[in-house]
Amino acid sequence: MIKKHGLYIDGQWRAASDGQTKDVYNPATEEVIATIAAATQEDLDAALAAARQAFKAWRKTSPWERSKKLRAVAERIRARAEDIGMTMTLETGKPLAEAVAETNAAADQFEWYSEETKRIYGQTIEGRTPDVRMSVVYQPVGVVAAFSAWNFPALLPARKMAAAMAAGCSIIIKPAGEAPGSCFALAEACHDEGIPAGVVNVVSGASSLIAPYLVKSPIVRKVSLTGSVSVGKQILHMAADGVKKVTMELGGHGPVIVFADGDAAAAGKACATTKFRNCGQVCISPSRFFVHESRYDTFCAAFSETAKGLKIGPGVEEGVQVGPMANRRGLETAREMIDDAVARGAEILSGGKTPDGLEKGFFIEPTVLGRVSDDAKIMNEEPFAPVAPITTFTDYDDVIARANALPFGLAGYVFTQSLRLAHMASDDLEVGMVGVNEMLLATAEAPFGGVKESGMGREGGALGIHDYLEPKYVKMKL
């Protein structure tokens, strides 16, 4: 389904300079579905040169003109949502309905930033004397190097591309090798809507070559990454040598607190539905469930019943709600976490096995674990998998301390009918985003990002464009 297999550099699709390629697999069948170009240093130099040249003109393009083009890209993506969604499903395994919805969410990013580009407001500062004028203007930071993850292969690149382009920057983006087709499709939409050559460039291949080469290049002035904490730390070290502006959206381990006054049955259903979305491979996924002891049985019953009712299978099949995991290493990690939790006293409330008839592909049943010990591996390391660990609490201060005990701080969730508890917990959770009786946080108009080792900077919303701008202060004496 990938229509463009090559590199997109300076407005043209091309093969790698040495002809090397990389295979893309369908995680539902384990079969090769495409080969993509593997960029060389020569290709990266071409992308850097193209982005540098294009930036000179794009930064001076009228915000109204940039706005028109970005909005047109959004509409082009929406018109192709079914095709892009099918590509995404074949590459990631996620249900087709989810893939199409993600594609439309990617279009929302372009629409949102088509509006924000016209609202890059400066500031006027009153001088101390009548003959002094002081002002602050915002200017695009320059060439951007962006790196995206495979779990949301259209939305994650769109957040970076749309914000960078709206700010007046050019961008070189590397999609994840497991699922590059959606990012190629975004570039194709940009091309078809007349985004000037070199403003958007897409390179694929070996991360071990591409990431250091782009980040260390003096041409690149801004780096944006969605990925793991370990990779983020490596990129930060490299960016520090060049004192480059950085946005990091890294891993999480989202705590969920269900207080005694919360609707435990409704919470259990909502948590299960959200936890197993995209087979649990979501950075803001609710992934540690702290339930008041008095509500534990009700919550677990609703959670397990919902999990058991989810239809598992290849994402292309009608009605499937849970597809395969994206790769074998993730599947193996999920099994290790289940075994470790059980060895430490947890009970399997549902799932935990390979689904019947789905021995081929990276499938595992949505798994619910009860009475999980705080020292279990799954309570301390991000479970990027359809495995949900549930434990209990009785004291407010204790559960907040346990929720904040990890170095992660991306998202947290609270279920309560008390306005007082809702505000207290929202204030006390050390995260960048909080959902109160609500699980779906990501939307184009809101800032997305975390604190502590979950990252820095924000993507989306009115704040997102500022990570691609630099303020310049001007003082003038008349």
Coordinates of C-alpha atoms in Angstrom, one line a residue:
M1 CA 0.0 0.0 0.0
I2 CA 3.0 2.3 0.3
K3 CA 2.8 4.3 -2.9
K4 CA 6.1 6.2 -2.4
H5 CA 9.0 4.0 -1.3
G6 CA 11.9 6.4 -1.7
L7 CA 13.4 9.5 0.0
Y8 CA 11.6 12.8 -0.4
I9 CA 14.3 15.4 -0.9
D10 CA 14.1 18.9 -2.4
G11 CA 10.6 18.2 -3.8
Q12 CA 11.5 14.9 -5.5
W13 CA 11.1 11.2 -4.7
R14 CA 14.4 9.3 -5.1
A15 CA 16.1 6.0 -4.3
A16 CA 19.0 5.9 -1.9
S17 CA 22.2 7.0 -3.5
D18 CA 23.7 3.5 -3.2
G19 CA 20.4 1.7 -3.9
Q20 CA 20.1 0.2 -0.4
T21 CA 16.7 -0.6 1.0
K22 CA 15.0 -1.8 4.2
D23 CA 12.0 -4.1 4.6
V24 CA 8.7 -3.2 6.2
Y25 CA 6.7 -6.0 7.8
N26 CA 3.0 -6.6 8.5
P27 CA 2.8 -7.5 12.2
A28 CA -0.4 -9.5 11.7
T29 CA 1.2 -11.8 9.2
E30 CA 4.9 -11.3 9.7
E31 CA 5.2 -10.9 5.9
V32 CA 7.2 -8.2 4.0
I33 CA 4.8 -5.7 2.6
A34 CA 7.3 -3.1 1.2
T35 CA 10.9 -2.1 0.8
I36 CA 11.9 1.5 1.5
A37 CA 15.1 3.4 0.8
A38 CA 17.9 3.5 3.3
A39 CA 19.5 6.9 3.2
T40 CA 23.2 7.4 3.0
Q41 CA 25.4 10.3 4.2
E42 CA 25.2 11.7 0.7
D43 CA 21.4 11.6 0.8
L44 CA 21.4 13.4 4.2
D45 CA 23.7 16.1 2.9
A46 CA 21.3 16.6 0.0
A47 CA 18.4 16.9 2.4
L48 CA 20.3 19.4 4.7
A49 CA 21.2 21.5 1.7
A50 CA 17.6 21.5 0.4
A51 CA 16.2 22.4 3.8
R52 CA 18.7 25.2 4.3
Q53 CA 18.0 26.8 0.9
A54 CA 14.2 26.4 1.2
F55 CA 14.2 28.0 4.7
K56 CA 15.5 31.3 3.3
A57 CA 12.4 31.8 1.2
W58 CA 9.8 30.0 3.3
R59 CA 10.5 32.1 6.4
K60 CA 9.7 35.2 4.3
T61 CA 6.5 33.7 2.9
S62 CA 3.4 35.6 4.2
P63 CA 1.7 34.0 7.1
W64 CA -1.6 34.2 5.1
E65 CA 0.1 32.3 2.3
R66 CA 1.5 29.7 4.6
S67 CA -2.0 29.4 6.1
K68 CA -3.7 28.7 2.8
K69 CA -1.2 26.0 1.9
L70 CA -1.4 24.3 5.3
R71 CA -5.2 24.2 5.2
A72 CA -5.1 22.8 1.7
V73 CA -2.7 20.0 2.9
A74 CA -5.2 19.3 5.7
E75 CA -8.0 18.8 3.2
R76 CA -5.9 16.7 0.9
I77 CA -5.0 14.4 3.8
R78 CA -8.7 14.1 4.8
A79 CA -9.6 13.2 1.2
R80 CA -7.1 10.3 1.3
A81 CA -7.8 9.2 4.9
E82 CA -9.1 5.7 3.9
D83 CA -6.0 5.0 1.8
I84 CA -3.6 6.3 4.3
G85 CA -5.4 4.4 7.1
M86 CA -5.1 1.2 5.2
T87 CA -1.4 1.7 4.8
M88 CA -1.1 2.4 8.5
T89 CA -3.1 -0.7 9.4
L90 CA -1.0 -3.0 7.3
E91 CA 2.2 -1.5 8.8
T92 CA 1.2 -1.3 12.5
G93 CA -1.7 -3.8 12.8
K94 CA -4.0 -1.3 14.4
P95 CA -7.7 -1.5 13.6
L96 CA -8.6 0.3 10.4
A97 CA -11.2 2.5 12.1
E98 CA -8.5 3.7 14.5
A99 CA -6.1 4.3 11.6
V100 CA -8.5 6.4 9.7
A101 CA -9.4 8.4 12.8
E102 CA -5.6 9.0 13.4
T103 CA -5.2 10.2 9.8
N104 CA -8.0 12.7 10.3
A105 CA -6.4 13.8 13.6
A106 CA -3.2 14.4 11.6
A107 CA -5.2 16.6 9.2
D108 CA -6.4 18.5 12.3
Q109 CA -2.9 19.4 13.1
F110 CA -2.4 21.0 9.7
E111 CA -5.7 22.8 10.0
W112 CA -4.9 24.1 13.5
Y113 CA -1.5 25.4 12.6
S114 CA -2.8 26.9 9.4
E115 CA -4.6 29.2 11.8
E116 CA -1.8 29.6 14.4
T117 CA 0.6 30.8 11.7
K118 CA -1.4 34.0 11.4
R119 CA -1.3 34.5 15.2
I120 CA 2.4 34.7 15.9
Y121 CA 2.0 37.8 18.0
G122 CA 4.9 39.9 19.2
Q123 CA 5.0 42.4 22.1
T124 CA 5.4 46.1 22.6
I125 CA 7.1 47.3 25.8
E126 CA 6.7 50.8 27.1
G127 CA 10.0 52.7 27.2
R128 CA 11.2 54.5 30.3
T129 CA 11.6 57.7 28.3
P130 CA 9.4 59.1 25.5
D131 CA 12.2 58.6 22.8
V132 CA 12.6 54.9 23.4
R133 CA 10.7 52.1 21.6
M134 CA 11.0 48.5 22.7
S135 CA 9.5 45.4 21.0
V136 CA 9.7 41.7 20.8
V137 CA 9.2 39.8 17.6
Y138 CA 9.2 36.0 17.0
Q139 CA 11.2 34.5 14.2
P140 CA 11.5 30.9 12.9
V141 CA 14.3 29.0 14.6
G142 CA 15.6 27.5 11.3
V143 CA 16.0 24.0 9.9
V144 CA 14.4 21.3 12.0
A145 CA 15.4 17.7 12.3
A146 CA 12.5 15.6 13.5
F147 CA 12.2 11.9 14.5
S148 CA 8.9 10.1 14.9
A149 CA 7.8 6.8 16.5
W150 CA 5.9 3.9 14.9
N151 CA 2.8 3.8 17.2
F152 CA 1.1 6.8 15.7
P153 CA 2.8 7.1 12.4
A154 CA 0.6 9.9 10.9
L155 CA -0.3 12.0 13.9
L156 CA 3.2 12.2 15.4
P157 CA 4.9 13.5 12.2
A158 CA 2.0 15.8 11.5
R159 CA 2.5 17.5 14.9
K160 CA 6.1 18.3 14.0
M161 CA 5.6 19.1 10.3
A162 CA 2.6 21.4 10.7
A163 CA 4.0 23.4 13.6
A164 CA 7.5 23.8 12.0
M165 CA 6.0 24.9 8.6
A166 CA 3.5 27.3 10.3
A167 CA 6.4 28.9 12.1
G168 CA 8.3 29.4 8.9
C169 CA 10.8 26.6 9.4
S170 CA 11.9 23.9 6.9
I171 CA 12.0 20.3 8.2
I172 CA 13.8 17.0 7.7
I173 CA 11.8 14.2 9.2
K174 CA 12.6 10.6 9.8
P175 CA 9.7 8.3 10.3
A176 CA 10.0 5.0 12.2
G177 CA 11.3 2.2 10.0
E178 CA 8.4 -0.1 11.1
A179 CA 5.7 2.2 9.8
P180 CA 7.0 4.9 7.3
G181 CA 4.1 4.9 4.8
S182 CA 1.9 7.4 6.7
C183 CA 4.7 10.0 6.8
F184 CA 5.4 9.5 3.2
A185 CA 1.7 10.1 2.5
L186 CA 1.9 13.4 4.5
A187 CA 4.8 14.5 2.4
E188 CA 3.0 13.5 -0.8
A189 CA 0.0 15.7 0.3
C190 CA 2.4 18.6 0.9
H191 CA 3.9 18.1 -2.5
D192 CA 0.6 17.9 -4.2
E193 CA -0.6 21.2 -2.6
G194 CA 2.4 23.1 -3.7
I195 CA 4.6 23.3 -0.6
P196 CA 7.9 24.6 -2.0
A197 CA 10.6 22.1 -2.7
G198 CA 12.9 21.6 0.3
V199 CA 10.5 22.9 3.0
V200 CA 9.6 19.3 3.8
N201 CA 12.1 16.4 3.4
V202 CA 11.6 12.8 4.5
V203 CA 14.5 10.4 5.0
S204 CA 14.3 6.7 6.0
G205 CA 16.8 4.1 6.9
A206 CA 19.2 3.4 9.8
S207 CA 18.5 5.6 12.8
S208 CA 22.1 4.9 14.0
L209 CA 23.3 6.9 10.9
I210 CA 20.5 9.4 10.4
A211 CA 20.0 10.7 13.9
P212 CA 23.6 11.6 14.8
Y213 CA 24.3 13.0 11.4
L214 CA 21.3 15.4 11.4
V215 CA 21.4 16.4 15.0
K216 CA 25.1 17.2 14.9
S217 CA 24.9 19.1 11.6
P218 CA 25.4 22.9 12.1
I219 CA 22.6 23.4 9.6
V220 CA 20.0 22.0 12.0
R221 CA 18.9 24.5 14.7
K222 CA 16.0 22.6 16.2
V223 CA 15.5 18.9 17.1
S224 CA 12.1 17.2 17.8
L225 CA 11.8 13.6 19.0
T226 CA 9.0 11.3 19.9
G227 CA 10.5 8.2 21.3
S228 CA 11.8 6.3 24.3
V229 CA 13.5 8.0 27.3
S230 CA 16.8 6.2 26.5
V231 CA 16.9 7.5 22.9
G232 CA 15.8 10.9 24.1
K233 CA 18.8 11.2 26.4
Q234 CA 21.2 10.3 23.6
I235 CA 19.6 12.9 21.3
L236 CA 19.8 15.5 24.1
H237 CA 23.5 14.9 24.6
M238 CA 24.1 15.3 20.9
A239 CA 22.0 18.5 20.7
A240 CA 23.7 20.0 23.7
D241 CA 27.0 20.2 21.8
G242 CA 25.4 22.5 19.3
V243 CA 23.2 24.3 21.9
K244 CA 20.1 23.5 19.8
K245 CA 16.5 24.1 20.7
V246 CA 14.9 20.7 21.6
T247 CA 11.4 19.3 22.0
M248 CA 11.2 15.8 23.6
E249 CA 8.1 13.7 23.9
L250 CA 9.3 10.6 25.6
G251 CA 7.9 7.6 27.5
G252 CA 5.3 7.6 30.2
H253 CA 3.7 5.3 32.7
G254 CA 0.4 6.9 33.4
P255 CA -1.1 6.5 36.9
V256 CA -4.8 6.2 37.3
I257 CA -6.3 6.9 40.7
V258 CA -9.9 5.7 41.3
F259 CA -11.1 7.3 44.6
A260 CA -13.7 5.8 46.9
D261 CA -16.4 8.2 45.6
G262 CA -15.6 7.5 41.9
D263 CA -17.9 5.5 39.7
A264 CA -15.8 2.4 39.8
A265 CA -17.8 0.4 37.2
A266 CA -17.8 3.3 34.7
A267 CA -14.1 3.9 35.4
G268 CA -13.3 0.2 34.9
K269 CA -15.0 0.2 31.5
A270 CA -13.4 3.5 30.4
C271 CA -9.9 2.4 31.5
A272 CA -10.1 -0.9 29.7
T273 CA -11.3 0.6 26.5
T274 CA -8.5 3.2 26.6
K275 CA -5.8 1.0 27.9
F276 CA -6.2 -1.5 25.1
R277 CA -6.5 1.1 22.3
N278 CA -3.7 0.5 19.8
C279 CA -2.9 -2.7 21.6
G280 CA -1.6 -0.7 24.6
Q281 CA 1.1 0.9 22.6
V282 CA 0.3 4.5 23.5
C283 CA 2.7 6.8 25.4
I284 CA -0.2 8.4 27.4
S285 CA -1.9 5.1 28.0
P286 CA -3.3 4.6 31.5
S287 CA -0.8 2.0 32.7
R288 CA -0.8 1.8 36.5
F289 CA -4.2 1.5 38.2
F290 CA -4.5 2.5 41.8
V291 CA -8.0 1.7 43.0
H292 CA -9.4 2.5 46.5
E293 CA -9.7 -0.8 48.4
S294 CA -13.5 -0.4 48.8
R295 CA -14.0 -0.1 45.0
Y296 CA -11.4 -2.7 43.9
D297 CA -13.8 -5.6 43.2
T298 CA -16.2 -3.5 41.2
F299 CA -13.5 -1.9 39.2
C300 CA -11.8 -5.2 38.4
A301 CA -15.0 -6.8 37.3
A302 CA -15.9 -4.0 34.9
F303 CA -12.3 -3.9 33.6
S304 CA -12.0 -7.6 33.0
E305 CA -15.5 -8.0 31.4
T306 CA -14.7 -5.2 29.0
A307 CA -11.3 -6.7 28.1
K308 CA -12.8 -10.1 27.5
G309 CA -15.4 -8.6 25.1
L310 CA -12.8 -7.0 22.8
K311 CA -12.5 -8.5 19.4
I312 CA -8.9 -9.5 18.5
G313 CA -7.5 -10.0 15.1
P314 CA -5.8 -8.4 12.0
G315 CA -6.7 -4.7 11.9
V316 CA -8.1 -5.0 8.3
E317 CA -10.9 -7.3 9.5
E318 CA -14.4 -5.8 10.2
G319 CA -15.1 -5.1 13.9
V320 CA -11.6 -5.8 15.2
Q321 CA -10.8 -3.7 18.3
V322 CA -7.4 -5.0 19.2
G323 CA -4.7 -5.9 16.6
P324 CA -1.3 -7.4 17.0
M325 CA 1.6 -5.7 18.7
A326 CA 3.9 -3.9 16.3
N327 CA 6.9 -6.2 16.7
R328 CA 8.2 -9.4 18.3
R329 CA 10.4 -7.6 20.9
G330 CA 7.3 -5.9 22.3
L331 CA 5.4 -9.1 22.5
E332 CA 8.3 -10.8 24.3
T333 CA 8.5 -7.9 26.8
A334 CA 4.8 -8.2 27.5
R335 CA 5.1 -11.9 28.3
E336 CA 8.1 -11.2 30.6
M337 CA 6.2 -8.6 32.5
I338 CA 3.2 -10.9 33.0
D339 CA 5.4 -13.7 34.3
D340 CA 7.3 -11.3 36.6
A341 CA 4.1 -9.9 38.1
V342 CA 2.6 -13.4 38.7
A343 CA 5.9 -14.5 40.3
R344 CA 5.5 -11.6 42.7
G345 CA 2.0 -12.6 43.7
A346 CA -0.3 -11.0 41.1
E347 CA -3.3 -12.9 39.7
I348 CA -4.4 -13.0 36.1
L349 CA -8.0 -11.7 36.0
S350 CA -8.3 -12.1 32.2
G351 CA -6.1 -12.7 29.1
G352 CA -2.4 -13.5 29.2
K353 CA -2.3 -16.0 26.3
T354 CA -2.0 -16.1 22.6
P355 CA -5.5 -15.8 21.1
D356 CA -6.8 -19.0 19.6
G357 CA -6.3 -19.1 15.8
L358 CA -3.8 -16.3 15.9
E359 CA -0.5 -18.1 16.4
K360 CA 1.0 -16.2 13.4
G361 CA 1.6 -12.6 14.0
F362 CA 2.4 -10.7 17.2
F363 CA -0.9 -11.2 19.0
I364 CA -1.6 -11.5 22.8
E365 CA -4.9 -11.3 24.6
P366 CA -5.7 -8.1 26.5
T367 CA -4.4 -9.0 29.9
V368 CA -5.6 -7.7 33.3
L369 CA -3.5 -8.4 36.4
G370 CA -4.9 -7.9 39.9
R371 CA -3.2 -7.3 43.3
V372 CA 0.1 -6.4 41.6
S373 CA 3.0 -5.6 43.8
D374 CA 4.6 -2.2 43.6
D375 CA 8.0 -3.8 43.0
A376 CA 6.8 -5.7 39.9
K377 CA 8.6 -4.9 36.7
I378 CA 5.4 -3.7 35.1
M379 CA 4.8 -1.1 37.8
N380 CA 8.2 0.4 37.3
E381 CA 8.9 0.2 33.6
E382 CA 6.6 1.5 30.8
P383 CA 4.5 -1.5 29.6
F384 CA 4.0 -0.6 26.0
A385 CA 1.7 -3.5 25.7
P386 CA -1.9 -4.6 26.3
V387 CA -1.2 -5.5 29.9
A388 CA -3.0 -3.7 32.8
P389 CA -1.7 -3.9 36.4
I390 CA -4.2 -3.1 39.1
T391 CA -3.4 -2.5 42.8
T392 CA -5.1 -0.8 45.8
F393 CA -4.8 2.1 48.2
T394 CA -6.6 3.6 51.2
D395 CA -4.8 6.8 51.9
Y396 CA -4.6 10.0 49.7
D397 CA -1.0 10.9 50.5
D398 CA 0.2 7.4 50.0
V399 CA -1.4 7.0 46.6
I400 CA 0.0 10.3 45.4
A401 CA 3.5 9.4 46.6
R402 CA 3.2 6.0 44.8
A403 CA 1.9 7.6 41.6
N404 CA 4.8 10.2 41.6
A405 CA 7.5 7.7 42.6
L406 CA 8.7 7.0 39.0
P407 CA 10.9 9.3 36.9
F408 CA 8.1 9.5 34.3
G409 CA 5.6 12.4 34.1
L410 CA 3.6 12.4 30.9
A411 CA -0.1 11.8 31.8
G412 CA -2.2 10.9 34.8
Y413 CA -5.9 10.2 35.4
V414 CA -8.3 10.7 38.2
F415 CA -11.8 9.4 38.9
T416 CA -13.8 11.1 41.5
Q417 CA -17.1 13.0 42.0
S418 CA -15.5 15.4 44.4
L419 CA -14.4 18.8 43.0
R420 CA -12.0 19.2 45.9
L421 CA -10.3 15.8 45.2
A422 CA -10.2 16.5 41.5
H423 CA -8.3 19.8 42.0
M424 CA -6.1 18.4 44.7
A425 CA -5.0 15.3 42.7
S426 CA -4.6 17.3 39.5
D427 CA -2.3 19.7 41.3
D428 CA -0.3 17.0 43.1
L429 CA 0.3 14.6 40.2
E430 CA 3.7 15.3 38.7
V431 CA 2.6 15.0 35.1
G432 CA 2.2 17.3 32.0
M433 CA -1.4 16.3 31.4
V434 CA -4.3 15.2 33.7
G435 CA -7.6 13.7 32.8
V436 CA -10.4 13.9 35.4
N437 CA -13.2 11.3 34.6
E438 CA -11.8 11.5 31.1
M439 CA -9.3 9.4 29.2
L440 CA -8.8 10.9 25.7
L441 CA -6.5 13.8 26.1
A442 CA -4.8 14.3 22.8
T443 CA -6.4 17.0 20.5
A444 CA -4.9 19.5 18.1
E445 CA -6.0 22.5 20.2
A446 CA -4.3 21.4 23.5
P447 CA -0.6 21.3 24.4
F448 CA 0.8 17.7 24.6
G449 CA 3.9 16.9 26.6
G450 CA 5.3 15.8 29.9
V451 CA 7.7 16.6 32.8
K452 CA 10.6 14.9 34.4
E453 CA 12.0 12.2 32.2
S454 CA 8.9 12.2 30.0
G455 CA 10.3 15.2 28.1
M456 CA 10.3 18.9 27.6
G457 CA 8.5 21.4 25.4
R458 CA 4.9 21.0 24.1
E459 CA 3.4 19.9 20.8
G460 CA -0.1 21.0 19.7
G461 CA -2.2 23.9 20.9
A462 CA -1.2 27.5 20.9
L463 CA 2.0 26.7 22.8
G464 CA 3.2 24.2 20.2
I465 CA 4.3 26.8 17.6
H466 CA 6.6 28.6 20.1
D467 CA 8.9 25.6 20.2
Y468 CA 9.8 26.5 16.6
L469 CA 10.2 30.2 17.2
E470 CA 12.9 32.4 18.8
P471 CA 12.1 35.7 20.4
K472 CA 14.1 38.8 19.3
Y473 CA 14.1 41.9 21.4
V474 CA 14.6 45.3 19.6
K475 CA 15.3 48.6 21.3
M476 CA 15.2 51.8 19.3
K477 CA 16.0 55.3 20.3
L478 CA 14.2 57.9 18.2

